Short mmCIF file of C-alpha atoms in Angstrom, two decimals:
data_model
loop_
_atom_site.label_atom_id
_atom_site.label_comp_id
_atom_site.label_asym_id
_atom_site.label_seq_id
_atom_site.Cartn_x
_atom_site.Cartn_y
_atom_site.Cartn_z
CA UNK A 1 -118.81 -22.46 1.11
CA UNK A 2 -119.55 -24.88 -1.71
CA UNK A 3 -117.21 -22.88 -3.96
CA UNK A 4 -114.45 -23.05 -1.40
CA UNK A 5 -114.92 -26.80 -0.96
CA UNK A 6 -114.92 -27.38 -4.70
CA UNK A 7 -111.75 -25.36 -5.14
CA UNK A 8 -110.03 -27.24 -2.33
CA UNK A 9 -111.02 -30.62 -3.74
CA UNK A 10 -109.92 -29.56 -7.20
CA UNK A 11 -106.50 -28.66 -5.84
CA UNK A 12 -106.25 -31.95 -3.92
CA UNK A 13 -107.41 -34.22 -6.73
CA UNK A 14 -105.76 -32.23 -9.51
CA UNK A 15 -108.84 -32.28 -11.74
CA UNK A 16 -111.79 -29.99 -12.38
CA UNK A 17 -114.03 -32.95 -13.11
CA UNK A 18 -114.66 -34.15 -9.58
CA UNK A 19 -117.33 -36.60 -10.72
CA UNK A 20 -114.67 -38.52 -12.66
CA UNK A 21 -112.89 -39.27 -9.39
CA UNK A 22 -116.11 -40.23 -7.64
CA UNK A 23 -116.76 -37.01 -5.72
CA UNK A 24 -120.15 -35.34 -5.77
CA UNK A 25 -120.72 -32.13 -3.89
CA UNK A 26 -123.98 -31.58 -2.04
CA UNK A 27 -126.08 -28.82 -3.55
CA UNK A 28 -128.09 -26.32 -1.58
CA UNK A 29 -131.73 -26.53 -2.49
CA UNK A 30 -133.88 -23.48 -3.15
CA UNK A 31 -135.64 -24.18 0.13
CA UNK A 32 -132.32 -24.24 1.99
CA UNK A 33 -131.21 -21.03 0.31
CA UNK A 34 -134.48 -19.33 1.25
CA UNK A 35 -134.16 -20.41 4.86
CA UNK A 36 -130.47 -19.73 5.26
CA UNK A 37 -129.90 -17.70 8.37
CA UNK A 38 -128.48 -14.26 7.68
CA UNK A 39 -125.24 -13.20 9.26
CA UNK A 40 -125.08 -10.35 11.72
CA UNK A 41 -123.17 -8.32 9.16
CA UNK A 42 -125.93 -8.80 6.57
CA UNK A 43 -128.56 -7.72 9.06
CA UNK A 44 -126.59 -4.64 10.04
CA UNK A 45 -126.25 -3.73 6.36
CA UNK A 46 -130.00 -3.99 5.92
CA UNK A 47 -130.59 -1.91 9.02
CA UNK A 48 -128.10 0.64 7.79
CA UNK A 49 -130.09 1.13 4.58
CA UNK A 50 -133.00 2.24 6.72
CA UNK A 51 -130.72 4.23 8.99
CA UNK A 52 -129.28 6.18 6.08
CA UNK A 53 -132.75 7.42 5.11
CA UNK A 54 -133.63 8.89 8.48
CA UNK A 55 -131.92 12.22 8.00
CA UNK A 56 -133.49 13.36 4.78
CA UNK A 57 -132.22 13.08 1.23
CA UNK A 58 -128.59 12.12 0.81
CA UNK A 59 -126.67 14.67 -1.29
CA UNK A 60 -125.55 13.47 -4.72
CA UNK A 61 -122.24 11.66 -4.57
CA UNK A 62 -122.56 10.96 -0.86
CA UNK A 63 -122.78 7.55 0.71
CA UNK A 64 -124.20 7.38 4.20
CA UNK A 65 -124.63 4.73 6.82
CA UNK A 66 -126.24 4.91 10.23
CA UNK A 67 -126.62 1.80 12.27
CA UNK A 68 -126.66 0.22 15.68
CA UNK A 69 -123.42 -1.66 16.31
CA UNK A 70 -124.25 -3.08 19.72
CA UNK A 71 -126.54 -2.20 22.57
CA UNK A 72 -124.60 0.90 23.51
CA UNK A 73 -122.93 2.00 20.27
CA UNK A 74 -124.31 3.73 17.18
CA UNK A 75 -122.29 4.56 14.09
CA UNK A 76 -122.67 7.34 11.55
CA UNK A 77 -120.50 7.01 8.45
CA UNK A 78 -120.47 9.35 5.51
CA UNK A 79 -118.34 9.27 2.37
CA UNK A 80 -118.17 11.80 -0.44
CA UNK A 81 -115.91 13.30 -3.07
CA UNK A 82 -114.77 16.83 -2.38
CA UNK A 83 -115.82 18.88 -5.45
CA UNK A 84 -112.78 21.16 -5.26
CA UNK A 85 -110.00 18.69 -4.55
CA UNK A 86 -111.76 15.68 -6.16
CA UNK A 87 -110.50 13.64 -3.27
CA UNK A 88 -112.57 11.11 -1.42
CA UNK A 89 -113.54 12.25 2.05
CA UNK A 90 -115.04 10.25 4.83
CA UNK A 91 -116.24 10.83 8.33
CA UNK A 92 -117.10 8.37 11.05
CA UNK A 93 -118.89 9.38 14.20
CA UNK A 94 -119.40 7.00 17.06
CA UNK A 95 -122.20 7.61 19.53
CA UNK A 96 -121.67 5.81 22.82
CA UNK A 97 -124.46 5.41 25.34
CA UNK A 98 -122.98 6.11 28.74
CA UNK A 99 -124.82 6.25 32.04
CA UNK A 100 -124.42 9.98 32.21
CA UNK A 101 -125.24 10.78 28.60
CA UNK A 102 -124.52 10.16 24.93
CA UNK A 103 -120.88 10.62 24.07
CA UNK A 104 -120.16 11.68 20.51
CA UNK A 105 -116.70 10.56 19.44
CA UNK A 106 -115.27 11.97 16.23
CA UNK A 107 -111.96 11.62 14.50
CA UNK A 108 -109.15 13.71 15.84
CA UNK A 109 -109.90 12.83 19.44
CA UNK A 110 -112.91 15.12 19.57
CA UNK A 111 -115.39 14.10 22.20
CA UNK A 112 -118.49 15.77 23.53
CA UNK A 113 -121.76 14.81 25.14
CA UNK A 114 -124.84 15.42 23.03
CA UNK A 115 -127.16 18.14 24.21
CA UNK A 116 -129.97 20.37 23.05
CA UNK A 117 -131.40 19.87 19.58
CA UNK A 118 -128.69 17.43 18.56
CA UNK A 119 -129.62 15.14 21.44
CA UNK A 120 -133.31 15.39 20.57
CA UNK A 121 -132.57 14.55 16.94
CA UNK A 122 -130.45 11.59 17.92
CA UNK A 123 -133.16 10.15 20.17
CA UNK A 124 -135.78 10.62 17.48
CA UNK A 125 -133.55 8.93 14.89
CA UNK A 126 -132.99 5.96 17.20
CA UNK A 127 -136.72 5.64 17.84
CA UNK A 128 -137.58 5.65 14.13
CA UNK A 129 -134.69 3.30 13.35
CA UNK A 130 -135.99 0.86 15.96
CA UNK A 131 -139.59 1.04 14.76
CA UNK A 132 -138.71 0.64 11.11
CA UNK A 133 -136.12 -2.12 11.44
CA UNK A 134 -138.45 -4.15 13.66
CA UNK A 135 -141.28 -3.86 11.17
CA UNK A 136 -139.46 -3.90 7.83
CA UNK A 137 -136.52 -6.23 8.46
CA UNK A 138 -137.51 -8.45 11.36
CA UNK A 139 -141.25 -8.37 10.66
CA UNK A 140 -142.11 -8.10 14.28
CA UNK A 141 -144.05 -5.80 16.50
CA UNK A 142 -141.71 -3.24 18.13
CA UNK A 143 -143.68 -3.39 21.36
CA UNK A 144 -144.22 -7.10 21.84
CA UNK A 145 -141.44 -8.57 19.72
CA UNK A 146 -143.91 -11.02 18.21
CA UNK A 147 -143.32 -11.91 14.61
CA UNK A 148 -145.89 -10.93 12.05
CA UNK A 149 -146.88 -13.70 9.69
CA UNK A 150 -144.96 -13.17 6.47
CA UNK A 151 -147.14 -13.10 3.38
CA UNK A 152 -146.12 -15.74 0.89
CA UNK A 153 -148.03 -15.69 -2.42
CA UNK A 154 -147.73 -19.45 -2.91
CA UNK A 155 -149.67 -20.08 0.27
CA UNK A 156 -152.26 -17.42 -0.39
CA UNK A 157 -154.33 -19.52 -2.76
CA UNK B 1 -138.76 -19.61 28.50
CA UNK B 2 -141.31 -21.65 26.61
CA UNK B 3 -142.48 -18.61 24.78
CA UNK B 4 -139.65 -17.10 22.82
CA UNK B 5 -141.10 -13.62 23.10
CA UNK B 6 -141.37 -13.48 26.86
CA UNK B 7 -138.45 -11.15 26.87
CA UNK B 8 -140.60 -8.47 25.34
CA UNK B 9 -143.09 -8.61 28.18
CA UNK B 10 -141.38 -5.64 29.67
CA UNK B 11 -142.83 -2.72 27.77
CA UNK B 12 -140.46 -0.30 26.15
CA UNK B 13 -140.94 3.15 27.50
CA UNK B 14 -142.61 5.60 25.27
CA UNK B 15 -140.28 8.49 25.15
CA UNK B 16 -141.04 12.03 24.17
CA UNK B 17 -137.81 13.87 23.55
CA UNK B 18 -139.46 17.25 23.32
CA UNK B 19 -139.66 18.10 26.96
CA UNK B 20 -141.07 14.76 28.15
CA UNK B 21 -144.47 16.12 27.28
CA UNK B 22 -146.57 12.97 27.47
CA UNK B 23 -146.54 12.16 31.15
CA UNK B 24 -149.31 9.58 30.95
CA UNK B 25 -147.27 7.29 28.76
CA UNK B 26 -144.63 6.99 31.45
CA UNK B 27 -146.80 5.14 33.92
CA UNK B 28 -144.76 1.96 33.61
CA UNK B 29 -141.44 3.69 33.89
CA UNK B 30 -142.12 6.76 35.96
CA UNK B 31 -139.83 9.60 35.25
CA UNK B 32 -138.32 11.55 38.11
CA UNK B 33 -140.67 14.12 39.53
CA UNK B 34 -138.48 16.85 38.21
CA UNK B 35 -139.54 15.90 34.67
CA UNK B 36 -143.25 15.62 35.26
CA UNK B 37 -145.49 18.25 33.84
CA UNK B 38 -148.84 19.10 35.36
CA UNK B 39 -151.69 17.10 33.86
CA UNK B 40 -154.52 19.51 34.31
CA UNK B 41 -153.81 23.13 33.65
CA UNK B 42 -150.84 25.27 32.97
CA UNK B 43 -149.97 26.96 36.24
CA UNK B 44 -150.51 30.67 36.39
CA UNK B 45 -147.26 32.54 36.44
CA UNK B 46 -146.65 34.02 39.84
CA UNK B 47 -145.03 37.37 40.21
CA UNK B 48 -141.94 36.02 41.89
CA UNK B 49 -140.44 32.69 40.87
CA UNK B 50 -138.54 30.89 43.59
CA UNK B 51 -134.84 30.88 42.80
CA UNK B 52 -133.63 27.64 41.21
CA UNK B 53 -130.90 26.03 43.18
CA UNK B 54 -127.97 25.38 40.83
CA UNK B 55 -127.25 22.09 42.56
CA UNK B 56 -130.83 20.88 42.08
CA UNK B 57 -130.78 21.94 38.46
CA UNK B 58 -127.58 20.04 37.93
CA UNK B 59 -129.06 17.00 39.61
CA UNK B 60 -132.14 17.20 37.38
CA UNK B 61 -129.95 17.33 34.28
CA UNK B 62 -128.07 14.26 35.44
CA UNK B 63 -131.31 12.38 36.14
CA UNK B 64 -132.53 13.34 32.70
CA UNK B 65 -129.33 12.09 31.06
CA UNK B 66 -129.60 8.80 32.94
CA UNK B 67 -133.19 8.29 31.85
CA UNK B 68 -132.27 8.90 28.25
CA UNK B 69 -129.30 6.55 28.49
CA UNK B 70 -131.44 3.77 29.96
CA UNK B 71 -134.06 4.24 27.32
CA UNK B 72 -131.54 4.09 24.49
CA UNK B 73 -129.87 1.05 26.01
CA UNK B 74 -133.26 -0.65 26.17
CA UNK B 75 -133.63 -0.10 22.46
CA UNK B 76 -130.09 -1.30 21.80
CA UNK B 77 -130.73 -4.43 23.84
CA UNK B 78 -133.91 -5.18 21.91
CA UNK B 79 -132.23 -4.76 18.56
CA UNK B 80 -129.37 -6.97 19.71
CA UNK B 81 -131.83 -9.57 20.94
CA UNK B 82 -133.82 -9.73 17.72
CA UNK B 83 -130.68 -9.70 15.61
CA UNK B 84 -129.24 -12.62 17.54
CA UNK B 85 -132.56 -14.42 17.30
CA UNK B 86 -132.37 -14.14 13.52
CA UNK B 87 -128.78 -15.28 13.18
CA UNK B 88 -128.57 -18.12 15.65
CA UNK B 89 -132.01 -19.10 16.85
CA UNK B 90 -134.16 -18.30 19.83
CA UNK B 91 -133.05 -20.70 22.52
CA UNK B 92 -129.48 -19.56 22.74
CA UNK B 93 -130.36 -15.88 22.85
CA UNK B 94 -133.31 -15.81 25.18
CA UNK B 95 -131.27 -15.04 28.26
CA UNK B 96 -129.46 -12.14 26.67
CA UNK B 97 -132.44 -9.88 26.54
CA UNK B 98 -133.99 -11.12 29.74
CA UNK B 99 -130.86 -10.26 31.67
CA UNK B 100 -130.96 -6.81 30.20
CA UNK B 101 -134.63 -6.50 31.06
CA UNK B 102 -134.21 -7.60 34.64
CA UNK B 103 -131.32 -5.24 35.10
CA UNK B 104 -133.33 -2.40 33.67
CA UNK B 105 -136.34 -3.19 35.83
CA UNK B 106 -134.38 -2.98 39.02
CA UNK B 107 -132.67 0.15 37.79
CA UNK B 108 -136.03 1.74 37.30
CA UNK B 109 -137.04 0.79 40.81
CA UNK B 110 -139.79 -1.50 39.56
CA UNK B 111 -138.51 -4.88 40.69
CA UNK B 112 -140.30 -6.35 43.67
#
Protein backbone atom coordinates (compact mmCIF):
# COMPACT_ATOMS: atom_id res chain seq x y z
CA UNK A 1 0.00 0.00 0.00
CA UNK A 2 2.80 2.39 0.92
CA UNK A 3 4.56 1.48 -2.34
CA UNK A 4 1.45 2.19 -4.33
CA UNK A 5 0.95 5.53 -2.59
CA UNK A 6 4.56 6.52 -3.14
CA UNK A 7 4.37 5.63 -6.81
CA UNK A 8 1.17 7.61 -7.25
CA UNK A 9 2.60 10.66 -5.51
CA UNK A 10 5.78 10.40 -7.55
CA UNK A 11 3.73 10.44 -10.74
CA UNK A 12 1.64 13.39 -9.52
CA UNK A 13 4.53 15.52 -8.26
CA UNK A 14 6.97 14.47 -10.98
CA UNK A 15 9.82 13.83 -8.55
CA UNK A 16 11.21 10.84 -6.69
CA UNK A 17 12.28 13.04 -3.80
CA UNK A 18 8.92 13.56 -2.14
CA UNK A 19 10.51 15.19 0.90
CA UNK A 20 11.71 18.05 -1.31
CA UNK A 21 8.09 18.92 -2.07
CA UNK A 22 7.06 18.63 1.55
CA UNK A 23 5.50 15.17 1.49
CA UNK A 24 6.38 12.56 4.08
CA UNK A 25 4.82 9.13 3.93
CA UNK A 26 3.78 7.40 7.13
CA UNK A 27 5.85 4.32 7.88
CA UNK A 28 4.50 1.11 9.31
CA UNK A 29 6.19 0.30 12.57
CA UNK A 30 7.46 -3.16 13.45
CA UNK A 31 4.62 -3.42 15.94
CA UNK A 32 2.07 -2.56 13.25
CA UNK A 33 3.61 -5.07 10.86
CA UNK A 34 3.51 -7.77 13.52
CA UNK A 35 -0.13 -7.08 14.28
CA UNK A 36 -1.31 -6.64 10.72
CA UNK A 37 -4.37 -8.75 10.15
CA UNK A 38 -3.84 -11.48 7.57
CA UNK A 39 -6.05 -11.67 4.54
CA UNK A 40 -8.35 -14.61 3.95
CA UNK A 41 -6.17 -15.64 1.02
CA UNK A 42 -3.07 -15.73 3.23
CA UNK A 43 -4.85 -17.84 5.80
CA UNK A 44 -6.09 -20.27 3.17
CA UNK A 45 -2.55 -20.59 1.83
CA UNK A 46 -1.29 -21.45 5.30
CA UNK A 47 -4.08 -23.96 5.78
CA UNK A 48 -3.31 -25.46 2.41
CA UNK A 49 0.28 -26.15 3.46
CA UNK A 50 -1.10 -28.34 6.21
CA UNK A 51 -3.72 -29.78 3.90
CA UNK A 52 -1.12 -30.85 1.37
CA UNK A 53 0.67 -32.97 3.99
CA UNK A 54 -2.35 -35.02 4.98
CA UNK A 55 -2.10 -37.59 2.23
CA UNK A 56 1.44 -38.77 2.68
CA UNK A 57 4.60 -37.70 0.91
CA UNK A 58 4.15 -35.63 -2.22
CA UNK A 59 5.89 -37.21 -5.24
CA UNK A 60 8.92 -35.33 -6.56
CA UNK A 61 7.95 -32.62 -9.00
CA UNK A 62 4.38 -32.49 -7.75
CA UNK A 63 2.73 -29.52 -6.14
CA UNK A 64 -0.36 -30.21 -4.09
CA UNK A 65 -2.94 -28.14 -2.32
CA UNK A 66 -5.89 -29.20 -0.22
CA UNK A 67 -7.95 -26.62 1.54
CA UNK A 68 -11.33 -25.54 2.76
CA UNK A 69 -12.76 -22.84 0.49
CA UNK A 70 -15.96 -22.16 2.38
CA UNK A 71 -18.19 -24.03 4.77
CA UNK A 72 -19.38 -26.47 2.16
CA UNK A 73 -16.55 -26.62 -0.38
CA UNK A 74 -13.15 -28.31 -0.26
CA UNK A 75 -10.55 -28.12 -3.01
CA UNK A 76 -7.85 -30.56 -4.05
CA UNK A 77 -5.34 -29.22 -6.56
CA UNK A 78 -2.36 -31.08 -7.92
CA UNK A 79 0.21 -29.98 -10.49
CA UNK A 80 3.04 -31.99 -12.01
CA UNK A 81 5.16 -32.41 -15.10
CA UNK A 82 4.41 -35.47 -17.17
CA UNK A 83 7.73 -37.38 -17.46
CA UNK A 84 6.98 -38.62 -20.97
CA UNK A 85 5.55 -35.52 -22.61
CA UNK A 86 7.37 -33.02 -20.32
CA UNK A 87 4.17 -31.04 -20.26
CA UNK A 88 2.71 -29.51 -17.16
CA UNK A 89 -0.40 -31.29 -15.95
CA UNK A 90 -2.87 -30.18 -13.37
CA UNK A 91 -5.98 -31.51 -11.77
CA UNK A 92 -8.55 -29.77 -9.64
CA UNK A 93 -11.18 -31.64 -7.69
CA UNK A 94 -13.96 -29.88 -5.89
CA UNK A 95 -15.72 -31.61 -3.01
CA UNK A 96 -19.12 -30.13 -2.28
CA UNK A 97 -20.97 -30.90 0.92
CA UNK A 98 -24.58 -31.51 -0.01
CA UNK A 99 -27.38 -32.59 2.29
CA UNK A 100 -27.46 -36.01 0.75
CA UNK A 101 -23.72 -36.60 0.54
CA UNK A 102 -20.33 -35.36 -0.64
CA UNK A 103 -20.29 -34.58 -4.33
CA UNK A 104 -16.93 -34.94 -6.04
CA UNK A 105 -16.71 -32.70 -9.09
CA UNK A 106 -13.84 -33.22 -11.49
CA UNK A 107 -12.91 -31.67 -14.78
CA UNK A 108 -14.73 -32.93 -17.79
CA UNK A 109 -18.12 -32.76 -16.11
CA UNK A 110 -17.46 -35.86 -14.05
CA UNK A 111 -19.51 -35.96 -10.90
CA UNK A 112 -20.05 -38.64 -8.31
CA UNK A 113 -20.92 -38.93 -4.66
CA UNK A 114 -18.16 -40.21 -2.42
CA UNK A 115 -18.66 -43.62 -0.93
CA UNK A 116 -16.80 -46.45 0.72
CA UNK A 117 -13.12 -46.02 1.53
CA UNK A 118 -12.85 -42.76 -0.39
CA UNK A 119 -15.56 -41.22 1.78
CA UNK A 120 -13.88 -42.48 4.94
CA UNK A 121 -10.55 -41.04 3.82
CA UNK A 122 -12.12 -37.71 3.01
CA UNK A 123 -13.78 -37.44 6.43
CA UNK A 124 -10.55 -38.37 8.17
CA UNK A 125 -8.61 -35.79 6.15
CA UNK A 126 -11.12 -33.08 7.05
CA UNK A 127 -10.94 -34.00 10.73
CA UNK A 128 -7.14 -33.83 10.79
CA UNK A 129 -7.13 -30.64 8.73
CA UNK A 130 -9.50 -29.04 11.23
CA UNK A 131 -7.52 -30.17 14.28
CA UNK A 132 -4.18 -29.09 12.88
CA UNK A 133 -5.22 -25.73 11.45
CA UNK A 134 -6.96 -24.79 14.69
CA UNK A 135 -3.89 -25.64 16.73
CA UNK A 136 -1.04 -24.65 14.40
CA UNK A 137 -2.42 -21.63 12.56
CA UNK A 138 -5.13 -20.17 14.77
CA UNK A 139 -3.61 -21.31 18.06
CA UNK A 140 -6.94 -22.25 19.48
CA UNK A 141 -8.55 -25.28 20.96
CA UNK A 142 -10.54 -27.17 18.29
CA UNK A 143 -13.25 -28.01 20.79
CA UNK A 144 -13.78 -24.73 22.59
CA UNK A 145 -12.41 -22.24 20.08
CA UNK A 146 -10.50 -20.51 22.87
CA UNK A 147 -7.18 -19.06 21.90
CA UNK A 148 -4.06 -20.48 23.46
CA UNK A 149 -1.68 -17.89 24.82
CA UNK A 150 1.05 -17.42 22.24
CA UNK A 151 4.56 -17.79 23.63
CA UNK A 152 6.62 -14.70 23.06
CA UNK A 153 10.27 -14.94 24.16
CA UNK A 154 10.51 -11.24 25.00
CA UNK A 155 7.81 -11.61 27.63
CA UNK A 156 9.15 -14.84 29.03
CA UNK A 157 11.82 -13.21 31.16
CA UNK B 1 -22.09 -12.02 22.90
CA UNK B 2 -19.78 -10.65 25.55
CA UNK B 3 -17.59 -13.66 25.29
CA UNK B 4 -16.24 -14.00 21.80
CA UNK B 5 -16.02 -17.76 22.06
CA UNK B 6 -19.61 -18.42 23.00
CA UNK B 7 -20.16 -19.72 19.55
CA UNK B 8 -18.06 -22.74 20.36
CA UNK B 9 -20.27 -23.70 23.27
CA UNK B 10 -21.96 -26.15 21.02
CA UNK B 11 -19.65 -29.14 21.03
CA UNK B 12 -18.48 -30.51 17.74
CA UNK B 13 -19.53 -34.07 17.33
CA UNK B 14 -16.86 -36.64 17.64
CA UNK B 15 -17.12 -38.63 14.53
CA UNK B 16 -15.83 -42.10 13.89
CA UNK B 17 -15.85 -42.77 10.19
CA UNK B 18 -15.10 -46.44 10.57
CA UNK B 19 -18.55 -47.73 11.19
CA UNK B 20 -19.57 -45.15 13.81
CA UNK B 21 -17.89 -47.38 16.34
CA UNK B 22 -17.76 -45.06 19.35
CA UNK B 23 -21.39 -44.72 20.30
CA UNK B 24 -20.71 -43.11 23.66
CA UNK B 25 -19.14 -40.07 22.09
CA UNK B 26 -22.36 -39.29 20.27
CA UNK B 27 -24.38 -38.50 23.37
CA UNK B 28 -24.67 -34.84 22.45
CA UNK B 29 -25.60 -35.48 18.86
CA UNK B 30 -27.32 -38.83 18.90
CA UNK B 31 -27.01 -40.73 15.72
CA UNK B 32 -30.03 -42.44 14.26
CA UNK B 33 -30.76 -45.76 15.87
CA UNK B 34 -29.84 -47.51 12.70
CA UNK B 35 -26.19 -46.52 13.29
CA UNK B 36 -25.96 -47.46 16.94
CA UNK B 37 -23.95 -50.46 17.88
CA UNK B 38 -24.64 -52.48 21.00
CA UNK B 39 -22.64 -51.29 24.00
CA UNK B 40 -22.34 -54.48 25.92
CA UNK B 41 -21.67 -57.61 23.96
CA UNK B 42 -21.58 -58.64 20.38
CA UNK B 43 -24.87 -60.35 19.68
CA UNK B 44 -24.71 -64.04 18.99
CA UNK B 45 -25.40 -64.81 15.39
CA UNK B 46 -28.77 -66.42 15.02
CA UNK B 47 -29.33 -69.14 12.50
CA UNK B 48 -31.71 -67.11 10.40
CA UNK B 49 -31.22 -63.39 9.89
CA UNK B 50 -34.38 -61.42 9.26
CA UNK B 51 -34.43 -60.19 5.68
CA UNK B 52 -33.31 -56.57 5.30
CA UNK B 53 -35.91 -54.44 3.68
CA UNK B 54 -34.31 -52.66 0.72
CA UNK B 55 -36.32 -49.53 1.46
CA UNK B 56 -35.11 -49.43 5.07
CA UNK B 57 -31.54 -49.99 3.97
CA UNK B 58 -31.83 -47.15 1.52
CA UNK B 59 -33.29 -44.93 4.21
CA UNK B 60 -30.42 -45.81 6.56
CA UNK B 61 -27.88 -44.89 3.88
CA UNK B 62 -29.57 -41.55 3.37
CA UNK B 63 -29.63 -40.85 7.11
CA UNK B 64 -25.97 -41.73 7.26
CA UNK B 65 -25.14 -39.37 4.39
CA UNK B 66 -27.07 -36.57 6.07
CA UNK B 67 -25.24 -37.06 9.34
CA UNK B 68 -21.91 -36.93 7.58
CA UNK B 69 -22.91 -33.83 5.64
CA UNK B 70 -24.00 -32.04 8.82
CA UNK B 71 -20.82 -32.97 10.58
CA UNK B 72 -18.64 -31.72 7.73
CA UNK B 73 -20.64 -28.52 7.47
CA UNK B 74 -20.12 -27.97 11.19
CA UNK B 75 -16.40 -28.17 10.64
CA UNK B 76 -16.60 -25.88 7.62
CA UNK B 77 -18.60 -23.36 9.63
CA UNK B 78 -16.05 -23.39 12.43
CA UNK B 79 -13.14 -22.88 10.09
CA UNK B 80 -15.00 -20.06 8.39
CA UNK B 81 -15.78 -18.49 11.75
CA UNK B 82 -12.21 -18.57 13.01
CA UNK B 83 -10.85 -17.40 9.68
CA UNK B 84 -13.19 -14.42 9.67
CA UNK B 85 -12.31 -13.70 13.28
CA UNK B 86 -8.66 -13.48 12.28
CA UNK B 87 -9.18 -11.26 9.26
CA UNK B 88 -11.77 -8.80 10.46
CA UNK B 89 -12.22 -9.07 14.20
CA UNK B 90 -14.60 -10.83 16.52
CA UNK B 91 -17.59 -8.54 16.80
CA UNK B 92 -18.54 -8.55 13.16
CA UNK B 93 -18.27 -12.31 12.80
CA UNK B 94 -19.88 -13.55 15.97
CA UNK B 95 -23.30 -14.01 14.43
CA UNK B 96 -22.01 -16.01 11.51
CA UNK B 97 -21.11 -19.04 13.50
CA UNK B 98 -23.94 -18.72 15.97
CA UNK B 99 -26.48 -18.80 13.16
CA UNK B 100 -24.85 -21.92 11.86
CA UNK B 101 -24.86 -23.43 15.32
CA UNK B 102 -28.49 -22.69 15.99
CA UNK B 103 -29.47 -24.09 12.63
CA UNK B 104 -27.50 -27.21 13.29
CA UNK B 105 -28.96 -27.64 16.75
CA UNK B 106 -32.50 -27.62 15.50
CA UNK B 107 -31.53 -29.91 12.66
CA UNK B 108 -30.23 -32.38 15.16
CA UNK B 109 -33.47 -32.20 17.09
CA UNK B 110 -31.75 -30.73 20.13
CA UNK B 111 -33.30 -27.28 20.26
CA UNK B 112 -35.87 -26.80 22.98
